[in-house]
Amino acid sequence: MNRFITLLFIALASSSGLWAQQKDSIKVYAKCRNDMSLDYIFSNYAPAESSISLKGGRLIENLDNNRIAIMPDSSVVVIEIRRKDHPVTRSLLYAVQPPRPVFEVIVDGKSFYSYQETASGSMPTTGMVLKPVSDASFEEIVPKDAQYSIERWELVVKRSDKVIFKSSVAGSTLSSSEFKKLTSLARTSDVLEINLLSMKRKNAAGELIDQEVSYARLHYTIK
């Protein structure tokens, strides 16, 4: 479907002869606030004489009819410049998905990360918490779009590959009652399998978006 939309936009723009001279490979983040200036994208742009329209995204801020913020809703965004209600030029922006986050498991104040895939440590005594960890460069560029929350995860205790305990957890923290069950059953050499089931990303527009992650599982062996 996205490929069809891309081809349709290209066909429309090509047939009307409205392609602008634009910077190479302008990329933006999908479902994020992207700030840019139109005089960077278009040559000979005249703000006072122009109006702006978008296809495939939303114009969420417009300062001086030049410094704009857009929210891409599809893989391609077409920015069209109009004068006296007639289109004079168009440009394409290509939307990419934000980098996938990972998650952090905090056991008795010590941090373990899902990209490690395997970890080991002492028997948990005070609790277990999951926290999202965003890509550092993405968070620096668009901090208001890098707000994540853990929705649901699963804790499985295995002994010689046999499941002896399983708990489905809503939110980031294992409840005190489930933690007590864990500590009463688990012992040295057991493996705690932590599976992230659902994470959300809150973007700059306040929208909650289902978020895929890298490394959705961590195996923690009790020493």
C-alpha positions as MATLAB code, in Angstrom:
seq = 'MNRFITLLFIALASSSGLWAQQKDSIKVYAKCRNDMSLDYIFSNYAPAESSISLKGGRLIENLDNNRIAIMPDSSVVVIEIRRKDHPVTRSLLYAVQPPRPVFEVIVDGKSFYSYQETASGSMPTTGMVLKPVSDASFEEIVPKDAQYSIERWELVVKRSDKVIFKSSVAGSTLSSSEFKKLTSLARTSDVLEINLLSMKRKNAAGELIDQEVSYARLHYTIK';
ca = [
       0.000    0.000    0.000;
       2.809    2.453    0.907;
       4.531    1.678   -2.405;
       1.289    2.431   -4.263;
       0.956    5.798   -2.479;
       4.574    6.649   -3.316;
       4.090    5.847   -7.008;
       0.844    7.820   -7.089;
       2.491   10.920   -5.592;
       5.389   10.671   -8.046;
       3.018   10.279  -10.980;
       0.939   13.304   -9.968;
       3.951   15.518   -9.444;
       5.715   14.410  -12.625;
       2.632   14.860  -14.807;
       2.142   18.448  -13.629;
       5.812   19.422  -13.964;
       5.971   20.733  -10.426;
       9.104   19.083   -9.058;
      11.271   21.420   -7.018;
      15.033   21.513   -6.857;
      15.448   19.980   -3.409;
      18.143   18.713   -1.099;
      19.172   15.109   -1.593;
      17.243   12.447    0.336;
      15.332   14.574    2.819;
      14.208   12.161    5.505;
      11.871   12.728    8.422;
      10.618   10.576   11.302;
       7.173    9.012   10.915;
       4.528   10.066   13.472;
       6.973   12.579   14.982;
       7.278   16.349   15.019;
       9.804   17.352   12.350;
      10.940   20.987   12.302;
      12.319   22.458    9.089;
      12.484   25.620    7.024;
      10.968   25.825    3.573;
      13.743   28.034    2.220;
      16.074   25.111    2.965;
      13.934   22.736    0.900;
      12.984   25.082   -1.946;
      15.112   27.506   -3.926;
      13.712   31.004   -4.450;
      11.020   30.489   -1.823;
       8.993   33.650   -1.108;
       7.070   33.263    2.188;
       4.942   36.387    1.803;
       3.557   35.267   -1.530;
       3.010   31.587   -0.756;
       0.737   29.169    1.009;
       1.557   25.599    2.027;
      -0.345   22.339    1.728;
       0.605   18.782    2.645;
      -0.335   15.311    1.473;
       0.579   12.309    3.604;
       1.147   14.359    6.735;
      -0.057   17.181    8.950;
       1.160   20.747    9.292;
       1.212   21.214   13.070;
       3.034   24.548   13.267;
       3.822   27.355   10.837;
       5.983   30.293   11.890;
       6.592   33.141    9.447;
       5.160   30.961    6.681;
       8.620   29.393    6.520;
       9.630   27.572    9.703;
       7.227   24.660    9.855;
       6.664   21.512   11.882;
       5.078   18.510   10.191;
       3.781   15.152   11.426;
       4.178   12.468    8.697;
       1.323    9.952    8.581;
       2.615    7.927    5.620;
       5.936    6.876    4.140;
       5.939    9.840    1.728;
       4.932   13.436    2.431;
       4.350   15.875   -0.421;
       4.819   19.553    0.416;
       3.119   21.781   -2.114;
       3.734   25.516   -2.431;
       0.830   27.497   -3.835;
       0.548   31.080   -5.012;
      -2.852   32.691   -5.583;
      -4.316   29.244   -4.915;
      -2.345   27.631   -7.750;
       0.394   25.033   -7.169;
       3.827   26.237   -8.263;
       6.170   23.587   -6.871;
       6.221   20.355   -4.879;
       8.794   18.384   -2.942;
       8.918   14.910   -1.430;
       9.941   13.996    2.084;
      10.540   10.360    2.962;
       9.382    9.234    6.399;
      11.373    6.591    8.251;
      10.412    4.768   11.424;
      12.109    5.935   14.629;
      14.904    3.676   15.894;
      13.560    0.854   18.025;
      14.135    1.180   21.763;
      15.307   -1.583   24.090;
      14.384   -2.119   27.721;
      16.177   -2.135   31.042;
      15.493   -4.595   33.844;
      16.270   -3.315   37.327;
      16.845   -6.056   39.904;
      17.655   -4.878   43.438;
      18.952   -1.571   42.051;
      21.193   -3.172   39.399;
      20.512   -2.612   35.699;
      20.490   -5.241   32.970;
      19.643   -4.473   29.341;
      17.712   -6.520   26.810;
      20.428   -6.109   24.155;
      22.636   -8.244   26.422;
      20.112  -11.071   25.826;
      21.560  -13.055   28.760;
      22.589  -11.907   32.227;
      23.166  -13.358   35.661;
      22.948  -12.110   39.215;
      21.870  -12.885   42.722;
      18.383  -13.935   43.791;
      16.085  -10.878   43.652;
      15.235   -9.634   47.134;
      13.532   -6.251   46.783;
      11.735   -6.173   43.430;
      11.866   -6.116   39.650;
      11.119   -3.161   37.352;
      11.228   -2.693   33.554;
      12.061    0.651   31.940;
      12.177    1.671   28.262;
      15.520    2.854   26.866;
      15.299    5.041   23.769;
      17.930    5.488   21.085;
      20.155    8.324   22.359;
      20.458   10.227   19.064;
      16.706   10.000   18.392;
      15.916   11.307   21.881;
      18.359   14.180   21.410;
      16.828   15.211   18.069;
      13.132   14.869   18.984;
      12.867   14.525   22.788;
       9.102   15.118   22.826;
       8.637   12.107   20.532;
      10.825    9.725   22.543;
       8.461    9.169   25.466;
       7.926    5.436   26.018;
       5.914    3.379   28.474;
       5.899   -0.331   29.296;
       2.369   -1.659   28.859;
       2.714   -5.385   29.503;
       5.421   -7.978   30.048;
       5.738  -11.581   31.129;
       7.969  -13.223   33.712;
       8.677  -16.934   33.334;
      10.791  -18.966   35.751;
      12.410  -22.030   34.215;
      14.265  -24.866   35.901;
      16.046  -27.208   33.461;
      13.777  -25.819   30.720;
      10.664  -26.661   32.744;
       8.324  -23.771   33.544;
       7.674  -23.543   37.290;
       6.187  -20.050   37.446;
       4.635  -17.567   35.017;
       3.248  -14.101   35.622;
       1.708  -11.566   33.220;
       2.502   -8.040   34.386;
       0.647   -4.826   33.528;
       2.794   -1.716   33.748;
       6.473   -1.562   34.567;
       6.651   -3.101   38.059;
       6.161   -6.661   39.249;
       3.553   -6.477   42.028;
       4.572   -7.293   45.597;
       2.294  -10.350   45.675;
       3.773  -11.764   42.440;
       7.281  -10.940   43.645;
       6.665  -12.945   46.811;
       5.539  -15.908   44.694;
       8.708  -15.575   42.617;
      11.066  -15.544   45.609;
       9.270  -18.430   47.298;
       9.642  -20.676   44.235;
      12.900  -19.650   42.558;
      16.331  -20.946   43.524;
      19.937  -20.895   42.341;
      20.461  -21.855   38.656;
      16.855  -21.070   37.745;
      16.421  -18.826   34.699;
      14.131  -15.814   34.813;
      12.838  -15.183   31.291;
      11.599  -11.620   30.877;
       9.482  -11.109   27.749;
       8.329   -7.645   26.744;
       4.842   -7.932   25.233;
       3.733   -4.349   24.667;
       5.289   -0.887   24.665;
       3.800    2.461   23.630;
       5.422    5.629   22.329;
       3.864    9.004   23.062;
       4.665   11.539   20.357;
       4.752   15.337   20.413;
       1.055   15.465   19.480;
       0.143   13.357   22.521;
      -0.762   10.312   20.419;
      -0.002    6.820   21.749;
       1.571    4.555   19.147;
       2.312    0.840   19.378;
       6.075    0.502   19.546;
       8.153   -2.404   18.311;
      11.380   -3.025   20.190;
      14.749   -4.553   19.513;
      15.665   -7.445   21.782;
      12.283   -8.148   23.393;
      13.604  -10.855   25.720;
      16.201  -11.170   28.474;
      17.301  -14.379   30.234;
      18.517  -13.766   33.794;
      20.186  -16.722   35.537;
      20.146  -16.762   39.332;
      23.654  -17.364   40.685;
];
